[in-house]
Short mmCIF file of C-alpha atoms in Angstrom, two decimals:
data_model
loop_
_atom_site.label_atom_id
_atom_site.label_comp_id
_atom_site.label_asym_id
_atom_site.label_seq_id
_atom_site.Cartn_x
_atom_site.Cartn_y
_atom_site.Cartn_z
CA MET A 1 -118.98 100.09 3.63
CA ASP A 2 -116.59 100.15 6.65
CA THR A 3 -116.29 96.89 8.65
CA ALA A 4 -116.13 96.93 12.36
CA GLY A 5 -113.09 96.17 14.44
CA HIS A 6 -110.13 96.90 12.09
CA ARG A 7 -108.80 100.20 13.44
CA PRO A 8 -105.44 100.28 15.23
CA GLY A 9 -105.83 100.77 18.90
CA GLY A 10 -109.50 99.65 18.86
CA GLY A 11 -111.34 96.57 19.68
CA ARG A 12 -112.42 93.88 17.20
CA PRO A 13 -116.01 92.74 17.19
CA THR A 14 -116.40 88.99 16.93
CA ALA A 15 -119.24 86.45 16.32
CA CYS A 16 -121.18 88.86 14.09
CA PRO A 17 -124.50 87.58 13.11
CA PRO A 18 -124.66 86.52 9.57
CA ARG A 19 -127.66 88.68 8.86
CA PHE A 20 -127.01 92.26 7.79
CA THR A 21 -129.31 95.05 8.86
CA PRO A 22 -129.00 98.88 8.27
CA GLN A 23 -129.52 102.23 9.90
CA VAL A 24 -132.55 104.02 11.08
CA GLY A 25 -131.47 107.37 12.21
CA ARG A 26 -131.12 110.67 10.66
CA GLY A 27 -129.32 110.10 7.47
CA LEU A 28 -129.49 111.37 3.92
CA LEU A 29 -132.32 108.89 3.40
CA GLY A 30 -134.43 110.22 6.16
CA LEU A 31 -137.51 108.28 6.36
CA GLU A 32 -138.11 107.27 2.69
CA ALA A 33 -137.01 103.77 1.70
CA PRO A 34 -137.28 100.24 0.45
CA GLU A 35 -139.63 97.09 -0.96
CA LEU A 36 -142.53 95.99 0.96
CA ARG A 37 -142.11 93.23 3.54
CA THR A 38 -143.72 92.21 6.74
CA THR A 39 -142.50 91.67 10.30
CA SER A 40 -141.94 88.17 11.13
CA PRO A 41 -140.93 88.06 14.74
CA ARG A 42 -143.18 86.02 16.99
CA VAL A 43 -144.17 87.87 20.14
CA ARG A 44 -146.47 87.20 23.02
CA SER A 45 -148.56 89.89 25.04
CA VAL A 46 -146.68 92.17 27.32
CA CYS A 47 -146.99 92.83 31.01
CA HIS A 48 -144.70 95.66 32.56
CA SER A 49 -143.07 96.00 35.72
CA GLN A 50 -142.86 99.52 37.10
CA ARG A 51 -139.03 100.02 37.71
CA PRO A 52 -136.98 103.22 37.99
CA MET A 53 -136.58 104.63 34.45
CA LEU A 54 -133.18 104.92 32.57
CA LYS A 55 -130.82 107.47 33.73
CA PRO A 56 -128.68 109.79 31.51
CA SER A 57 -125.49 110.89 32.67
CA THR A 58 -124.94 114.69 33.36
CA SER A 59 -122.44 116.68 31.39
CA SER A 60 -121.55 120.22 30.78
CA ALA A 61 -121.12 120.19 26.86
CA PRO A 62 -123.50 121.08 25.51
CA SER A 63 -125.77 120.15 28.39
CA VAL A 64 -127.47 117.23 29.69
CA SER A 65 -130.31 117.25 32.43
CA SER A 66 -133.01 115.21 33.83
CA ASP A 67 -135.49 115.39 36.46
CA SER A 68 -136.23 111.71 37.14
CA VAL A 69 -133.18 110.13 35.81
CA GLY A 70 -129.80 109.24 37.35
CA VAL A 71 -126.20 109.12 36.21
CA GLY A 72 -124.50 106.26 34.37
CA GLY A 73 -120.81 105.95 33.45
CA ALA A 74 -118.91 108.15 31.03
CA GLY A 75 -120.61 107.94 27.73
CA GLY A 76 -123.33 105.52 28.99
CA VAL A 77 -126.77 105.39 30.40
CA GLN A 78 -127.75 103.60 33.51
CA VAL A 79 -130.77 101.61 32.42
CA TRP A 80 -131.00 98.56 34.65
CA ARG A 81 -131.14 98.98 38.39
CA GLY A 82 -132.81 95.88 39.62
CA GLY A 83 -131.38 92.62 40.63
CA LYS A 84 -128.94 90.91 38.29
CA LYS A 85 -131.29 88.05 37.39
CA GLU A 86 -134.24 90.52 36.91
CA ASP A 87 -132.11 92.88 34.72
CA GLU A 88 -130.96 89.86 32.59
CA GLU A 89 -134.62 88.74 32.00
CA GLU A 90 -135.58 92.26 30.86
CA LEU A 91 -132.50 92.59 28.62
CA GLN A 92 -133.42 89.22 26.92
CA MET A 93 -136.83 90.69 25.94
CA LEU A 94 -135.01 93.38 23.83
CA PHE A 95 -133.27 90.79 21.50
CA PHE A 96 -135.32 90.43 18.41
CA SER A 97 -135.33 91.53 14.76
CA GLU A 98 -138.07 93.46 12.89
CA THR A 99 -138.83 94.62 9.49
CA LEU A 100 -140.96 97.60 8.38
CA ALA A 101 -142.26 98.62 4.99
CA MET A 102 -141.33 102.09 3.82
CA VAL A 103 -144.16 103.84 1.91
CA SER A 104 -144.86 107.13 0.44
CA ASP A 105 -147.60 109.52 1.53
CA THR A 106 -149.87 107.99 -1.06
CA GLY A 107 -149.24 104.49 0.32
CA GLU A 108 -146.89 103.30 -2.51
CA PRO A 109 -144.22 100.86 -1.36
CA GLN A 110 -140.69 102.29 -1.60
CA GLY A 111 -138.45 99.81 0.32
CA GLU A 112 -138.02 98.35 3.73
CA LEU A 113 -136.27 98.97 7.02
CA THR A 114 -134.85 96.23 9.16
CA ILE A 115 -133.63 96.54 12.78
CA GLU A 116 -131.97 93.77 14.87
CA VAL A 117 -130.71 93.80 18.46
CA GLN A 118 -128.96 90.66 19.96
CA ARG A 119 -126.24 89.66 22.22
CA GLY A 120 -122.79 89.52 20.78
CA LYS A 121 -119.12 89.39 21.79
CA TYR A 122 -116.59 92.20 21.28
CA GLN A 123 -112.83 91.68 21.25
CA GLU A 124 -110.98 94.49 22.92
CA LYS A 125 -107.46 95.59 21.86
CA LEU A 126 -105.86 93.33 24.37
CA GLY A 127 -107.68 90.38 23.04
CA VAL A 128 -110.09 90.19 25.93
CA LEU A 129 -113.64 89.07 24.83
CA THR A 130 -116.63 90.86 26.54
CA TYR A 131 -120.26 90.44 26.01
CA CYS A 132 -122.02 93.29 24.32
CA LEU A 133 -125.31 94.40 22.71
CA PHE A 134 -125.00 93.98 18.90
CA VAL A 135 -127.25 96.36 16.92
CA HIS A 136 -127.71 96.10 13.17
CA ALA A 137 -130.06 98.25 11.11
CA SER A 138 -130.49 98.98 7.34
CA SER A 139 -132.86 100.49 4.90
CA ARG A 140 -132.84 100.51 1.16
CA GLY A 141 -135.25 101.94 -1.31
CA PHE A 142 -136.04 104.69 -3.83
CA LEU A 143 -136.44 108.35 -3.40
CA ASP A 144 -137.86 110.17 -6.50
CA LYS A 145 -136.76 107.01 -8.44
CA MET A 146 -133.31 107.33 -7.23
CA LEU A 147 -131.68 104.45 -5.18
CA CYS A 148 -130.76 105.40 -1.63
CA GLY A 149 -130.19 103.63 1.70
CA ASN A 150 -128.30 103.63 4.83
CA SER A 151 -126.81 101.01 7.21
CA LEU A 152 -125.75 100.84 10.79
CA LEU A 153 -123.55 98.46 12.89
CA GLY A 154 -122.87 99.15 16.54
CA TYR A 155 -121.51 97.48 19.59
CA LEU A 156 -122.67 98.64 23.04
CA SER A 157 -122.00 97.68 26.63
CA GLU A 158 -124.98 96.75 28.81
CA LYS A 159 -125.08 100.37 30.03
CA LEU A 160 -125.44 101.39 26.35
CA GLU A 161 -121.94 102.71 26.38
CA LEU A 162 -120.59 102.93 22.90
CA MET A 163 -117.78 100.47 22.09
CA GLU A 164 -117.72 100.85 18.22
CA GLN A 165 -120.12 102.01 15.56
CA HIS A 166 -120.09 102.30 11.76
CA SER A 167 -122.76 103.90 9.63
CA GLN A 168 -123.10 104.65 5.93
CA ASP A 169 -125.71 106.68 3.94
CA PHE A 170 -125.78 106.89 0.13
CA ILE A 171 -128.12 108.31 -2.53
CA LYS A 172 -127.52 107.66 -6.18
CA PHE A 173 -127.99 111.04 -7.79
CA LEU A 174 -127.90 110.73 -11.64
CA ILE A 175 -125.21 113.42 -11.93
CA LEU A 176 -123.39 113.38 -8.63
CA PRO A 177 -123.82 110.21 -6.39
CA MET A 178 -123.28 110.93 -2.67
CA GLU A 179 -121.94 108.61 -0.03
CA ARG A 180 -121.31 109.29 3.62
CA LYS A 181 -119.46 107.03 6.05
CA THR A 182 -119.08 107.67 9.76
CA SER A 183 -117.12 105.62 12.34
CA LEU A 184 -117.10 106.02 16.09
CA LEU A 185 -114.49 104.21 18.11
CA LYS A 186 -113.62 104.29 21.74
CA GLN A 187 -109.94 104.56 22.11
CA ASP A 188 -108.69 104.75 25.80
CA ASP A 189 -109.99 108.04 27.12
CA GLN A 190 -110.97 109.36 23.72
CA LEU A 191 -114.01 108.99 21.36
CA ALA A 192 -112.58 109.10 17.76
CA VAL A 193 -115.09 110.15 15.08
CA THR A 194 -113.98 109.55 11.56
CA ARG A 195 -116.23 111.00 8.79
CA SER A 196 -115.79 110.41 5.10
CA ILE A 197 -117.95 112.20 2.43
CA LYS A 198 -117.78 111.07 -1.23
CA GLU A 199 -119.30 113.32 -3.85
CA GLY A 200 -118.74 111.83 -7.33
CA GLU A 201 -115.06 110.91 -7.30
CA GLU A 202 -114.15 113.38 -4.70
CA VAL A 203 -113.65 112.14 -1.18
CA LYS A 204 -113.26 114.30 1.96
CA THR A 205 -112.18 112.69 5.34
CA ARG A 206 -112.13 114.44 8.73
CA VAL A 207 -111.15 112.89 12.14
CA THR A 208 -112.36 114.51 15.41
CA SER A 209 -111.68 113.28 18.95
CA PHE A 210 -113.74 114.06 22.07
CA PRO A 211 -112.42 113.49 25.68
CA TRP A 212 -114.35 110.51 27.12
CA SER A 213 -115.04 112.46 30.33
CA SER A 214 -116.77 115.23 28.30
CA ILE A 215 -119.51 113.01 26.77
CA LYS A 216 -121.28 111.64 29.75
CA GLY A 217 -124.73 110.72 28.75
CA PHE A 218 -123.88 110.29 25.09
CA ILE A 219 -126.39 108.32 23.04
CA SER A 220 -125.24 106.84 19.72
CA GLU A 221 -127.61 105.90 16.86
CA ALA A 222 -127.32 102.19 17.91
CA ALA A 223 -128.03 103.02 21.64
CA ASN A 224 -131.09 105.04 20.52
CA LEU A 225 -132.60 101.88 18.97
CA VAL A 226 -132.19 99.95 22.18
CA LEU A 227 -133.37 102.92 24.34
CA LEU A 228 -136.60 103.17 22.42
CA ARG A 229 -137.28 99.48 23.15
CA VAL A 230 -136.62 99.95 26.85
CA MET A 231 -139.04 102.93 26.87
CA ALA A 232 -141.75 100.91 25.12
CA TRP A 233 -141.30 98.02 27.46
CA ARG A 234 -141.59 100.30 30.54
CA ARG A 235 -144.26 102.55 28.89
CA MET A 236 -142.49 105.67 30.11
CA VAL A 237 -140.01 108.36 29.03
CA PRO A 238 -137.62 110.06 31.31
CA SER A 239 -138.97 113.39 32.49
CA ASN A 240 -137.36 116.40 30.93
CA ALA A 241 -134.24 114.36 29.95
CA ARG A 242 -131.65 115.50 27.53
CA PHE A 243 -128.81 113.35 26.15
CA LEU A 244 -125.67 114.15 24.11
CA THR A 245 -125.49 112.92 20.59
CA LEU A 246 -123.99 113.81 17.19
CA ASP A 247 -125.80 115.78 14.47
CA THR A 248 -125.65 115.07 10.75
CA GLU A 249 -122.30 117.16 10.51
CA GLY A 250 -120.71 115.04 13.31
CA LYS A 251 -120.79 117.84 15.85
CA LEU A 252 -121.96 117.43 19.50
CA CYS A 253 -125.45 118.50 20.34
CA TYR A 254 -128.25 117.29 22.50
CA LEU A 255 -131.29 115.28 21.82
CA THR A 256 -134.60 114.96 23.80
CA TYR A 257 -137.33 112.35 24.02
CA GLN A 258 -140.94 113.34 24.62
CA ASP A 259 -143.94 111.24 25.67
CA LEU A 260 -146.81 111.81 23.26
CA GLY A 261 -149.16 109.39 24.91
CA PHE A 262 -150.96 106.29 23.69
CA GLN A 263 -152.92 105.76 20.58
CA THR A 264 -154.88 102.95 18.94
CA ILE A 265 -153.95 102.18 15.36
CA GLN A 266 -155.01 99.61 12.74
CA VAL A 267 -152.35 96.91 12.12
CA ASP A 268 -153.16 93.95 9.81
CA HIS A 269 -156.91 94.21 10.42
CA GLN A 270 -156.27 94.31 14.23
CA GLN A 271 -156.49 97.24 16.72
CA ALA A 272 -153.27 97.80 18.55
CA GLU A 273 -152.41 100.29 21.29
CA VAL A 274 -149.04 102.06 20.69
CA PHE A 275 -146.92 104.17 22.86
CA ILE A 276 -145.58 107.25 20.99
CA VAL A 277 -142.23 108.77 21.66
CA GLU A 278 -140.82 111.74 19.77
CA GLN A 279 -137.11 112.04 19.51
CA THR A 280 -135.68 115.51 18.51
CA VAL A 281 -131.98 116.24 17.58
CA HIS A 282 -131.24 119.83 18.40
CA SER A 283 -128.41 120.76 16.07
CA GLU A 284 -126.31 123.83 17.03
CA GLU A 285 -126.51 125.00 13.42
CA GLY A 286 -129.47 123.48 11.55
CA ILE A 287 -133.04 123.18 12.45
CA PRO A 288 -134.09 120.47 14.97
CA MET A 289 -134.90 117.05 13.37
CA SER A 290 -137.75 115.13 14.96
CA CYS A 291 -138.87 111.47 14.54
CA GLN A 292 -142.01 109.96 16.10
CA TYR A 293 -141.89 106.26 17.03
CA TYR A 294 -145.17 104.31 17.48
CA LEU A 295 -144.10 101.50 19.85
CA LEU A 296 -145.99 98.32 20.60
CA SER A 297 -145.91 97.09 24.22
CA ASP A 298 -142.96 94.74 23.86
CA GLY A 299 -140.71 97.19 21.91
CA HIS A 300 -141.69 96.37 18.31
CA LEU A 301 -141.85 99.41 16.07
CA ALA A 302 -145.31 99.72 14.54
CA LYS A 303 -144.66 103.03 12.72
CA ARG A 304 -141.99 105.57 12.27
CA ILE A 305 -142.59 109.16 11.00
CA GLN A 306 -139.82 111.76 10.42
CA VAL A 307 -141.51 115.14 10.77
CA GLY A 308 -141.53 116.92 7.43
CA SER A 309 -140.94 113.82 5.43
CA PRO A 310 -143.61 112.69 2.89
CA GLY A 311 -143.21 109.00 3.69
CA CYS A 312 -143.19 106.87 6.76
CA CYS A 313 -142.20 103.26 7.91
CA ILE A 314 -145.01 100.80 8.94
CA ILE A 315 -145.43 97.27 9.81
CA THR A 316 -147.81 95.22 7.57
CA LYS A 317 -148.33 92.25 9.86
CA MET A 318 -149.13 92.26 13.57
CA PRO A 319 -146.32 90.35 15.52
CA ILE A 320 -147.17 88.10 18.42
CA LEU A 321 -146.18 90.24 21.31
CA ARG A 322 -143.54 89.02 23.69
CA GLU A 323 -144.34 89.01 27.32
CA GLU A 324 -142.30 88.75 30.45
CA ASP A 325 -142.82 85.40 32.26
CA GLU A 326 -144.59 85.80 35.54
CA ILE A 327 -142.77 83.78 38.11
CA GLU A 328 -145.07 82.49 40.76
CA PRO A 329 -143.72 82.42 44.29
CA ARG A 330 -142.39 79.08 45.37
CA PRO A 331 -144.91 77.15 47.66
CA VAL A 332 -143.90 77.14 51.42
CA PHE A 333 -144.42 73.89 53.19
CA GLU A 334 -144.59 74.09 57.05
CA LYS A 335 -142.25 71.65 58.81
CA LYS A 336 -144.40 69.10 60.67
CA PRO A 337 -142.89 66.91 63.46
CA LEU A 338 -142.61 63.29 62.31
CA VAL A 339 -143.90 60.99 65.14
CA TRP A 340 -143.04 57.83 63.40
CA GLU A 341 -143.83 55.56 66.40
CA GLU A 342 -147.46 56.53 65.94
CA ASP A 343 -147.40 55.61 62.23
CA MET A 344 -148.34 51.91 62.07
CA GLU A 345 -146.55 51.34 58.67
CA LEU A 346 -143.34 53.10 59.66
CA TYR A 347 -143.22 51.40 63.10
CA SER A 348 -143.81 48.00 61.50
CA LYS A 349 -140.97 48.65 59.00
CA PHE A 350 -138.75 49.70 61.94
CA LEU A 351 -139.48 46.46 63.85
CA ASP A 352 -138.83 44.29 60.74
CA ARG A 353 -135.55 45.97 60.17
CA LYS A 354 -134.52 45.69 63.74
CA GLU A 355 -135.22 41.93 63.75
CA GLU A 356 -133.46 41.52 60.45
CA LEU A 357 -130.20 43.17 61.83
CA ARG A 358 -130.49 41.10 65.06
CA LEU A 359 -130.75 37.88 63.13
CA GLY A 360 -127.84 38.91 60.80
CA HIS A 361 -125.46 39.73 63.77
CA ALA A 362 -126.34 36.49 65.51
CA SER A 363 -125.68 34.50 62.40
CA TYR A 364 -122.26 36.18 61.89
CA LEU A 365 -121.28 35.42 65.46
CA ARG A 366 -122.29 31.72 65.09
CA GLN A 367 -120.02 31.52 61.97
CA HIS A 368 -117.14 33.21 63.68
CA PRO A 369 -116.76 31.91 67.33
CA GLU A 370 -113.35 33.36 67.59
CA ALA A 371 -114.88 36.84 67.69
CA HIS A 372 -116.64 35.93 70.90
CA ALA A 373 -113.44 34.62 72.40
CA LEU A 374 -111.46 37.77 71.29
CA ILE A 375 -114.00 40.20 72.72
CA SER A 376 -114.33 38.30 76.01
CA ASP A 377 -110.50 38.20 76.37
CA PHE A 378 -110.31 41.99 75.80
CA LEU A 379 -113.12 42.81 78.28
CA LEU A 380 -111.52 40.58 80.94
CA PHE A 381 -108.01 42.19 80.55
CA LEU A 382 -109.70 45.65 80.47
CA LEU A 383 -111.43 45.05 83.79
CA LEU A 384 -108.35 43.59 85.39
CA ARG A 385 -106.11 46.53 84.40
CA GLN A 386 -108.86 49.25 84.57
CA PRO A 387 -106.74 51.86 82.68
CA GLU A 388 -107.55 55.61 82.56
CA ASP A 389 -107.24 55.81 78.73
CA VAL A 390 -109.31 53.06 77.40
CA VAL A 391 -108.81 53.94 73.70
CA THR A 392 -104.99 53.77 73.98
CA PHE A 393 -105.30 50.55 75.90
CA ALA A 394 -107.43 48.95 73.24
CA ALA A 395 -104.95 50.12 70.58
CA GLU A 396 -102.06 48.43 72.43
CA PHE A 397 -104.20 45.24 72.96
CA PHE A 398 -105.21 44.99 69.42
CA GLY A 399 -101.99 46.30 67.80
CA PRO A 400 -100.14 43.03 67.57
CA PHE A 401 -102.91 41.63 65.35
CA ASP A 402 -102.04 44.24 62.54
CA PRO A 403 -99.92 42.47 60.00
CA TRP A 404 -98.42 45.75 58.77
CA ARG A 405 -97.24 46.92 62.24
CA PRO A 406 -93.39 47.21 62.48
CA SER A 407 -91.72 44.72 64.82
CA SER A 408 -90.89 45.87 68.36
CA PRO A 409 -87.08 46.27 69.16
CA ALA A 410 -85.64 43.19 70.98
CA LEU A 411 -84.44 45.31 73.81
CA GLY A 412 -86.52 47.65 75.97
CA SER A 413 -86.60 51.28 74.99
CA SER A 414 -87.84 54.49 76.62
CA HIS A 415 -89.41 55.47 73.21
CA ARG A 416 -92.45 53.35 73.04
CA PRO A 417 -93.97 52.92 69.56
CA ASN A 418 -97.16 54.69 68.82
CA PRO A 419 -100.05 52.03 69.16
CA PHE A 420 -102.16 53.82 66.48
CA ARG A 421 -101.80 53.15 62.84
CA SER A 422 -100.66 56.11 60.60
CA LEU A 423 -103.31 57.73 58.47
CA GLU A 424 -100.83 58.01 55.53
CA PRO A 425 -101.15 55.44 52.59
CA GLU A 426 -98.92 52.40 53.09
CA GLY A 427 -96.74 53.30 50.14
CA ASP A 428 -96.04 56.76 51.40
CA ALA A 429 -95.43 55.55 54.96
CA ARG A 430 -92.94 52.88 53.72
CA SER A 431 -91.13 55.36 51.49
CA GLY A 432 -90.84 57.89 54.35
CA ALA A 433 -89.50 55.13 56.67
CA ALA A 434 -87.05 54.15 54.02
#
């Protein structure tokens, strides 16, 4: 399988989670798949804020439109429109992993499907690390007793704009095993799509590029998994929205999402309400391919059905639903005037402190009688001279008592020394004088 981040001119994903998870989308496997396992994520119950829904970008090829959605950047979707803190809290609710059992139409276990979304880091070609959404999905199981599976590894911006994606599908036919690899990489103003198909020992590789400006509203398979969680969380689907995507042949086409309403299903001996979203890929050459997603209120996938497939994916254990923390408004305390003179305790402390300071000052003056003499001498001199500038007069009076004051010249000078001490440190002042 291809690994992300090793193409010249592209970025290098870093800090990949140790766990590997594969692809859910339209692949050779379709919906059949792997060994029975249960979901383990812990979740709490969900409350939803009614916010403006995600917005696909408009484009002219093939065609992207929406009634209640706005425009994001090239190749991206504007999903979050609230405040930065509010958006970050909602984004955190999308980070979890889940596992579904893949069963046949008779209920026989055939494999498992795992989906994981978390925050990661992506190293761009200039070495700059940026935060991204890391999407990992995988399935592995048996189809008519033949081993098959698929995997997906994707890196997205917070606008669900594709940075890099690698996917692989395989099916072990007895005579001619088939394997298909697809890599999508953003390179400057181009989206490079590399497809490699291996049938037996024969390998065919094709590289296609799309101008970045022509794929506004493009939704990759990785972005689709995140988008479904957003729709489940907000309990709504964009009205009449169409997005660009790639079909199974790697050609541009459009996909649509349709709200099929709510339904109550049985999960692990519990009743659960699910929100059903149908995704349809409208290929230019083949027939449309539709998948129905049964989503719990916090984005966990309870069931996945590919229309026309004999099997489906289901959860076997009810998760603890995650919920958005309700932040109570901070209490407001009115300012009240403090009339401390009327408070007996405060007024008593004030009098005690006042008396303590008075006694301390009196004790100090008794221990230093020269202070009395110095202050009396200054006041007498001040009253005799009655200068206009009292501050400068005081500085000149007390200046000779400073041991660091430079000595006055022996002869009179018209340049009188400044009576105020320099604010520079003594070392700096001495070095400057030197």
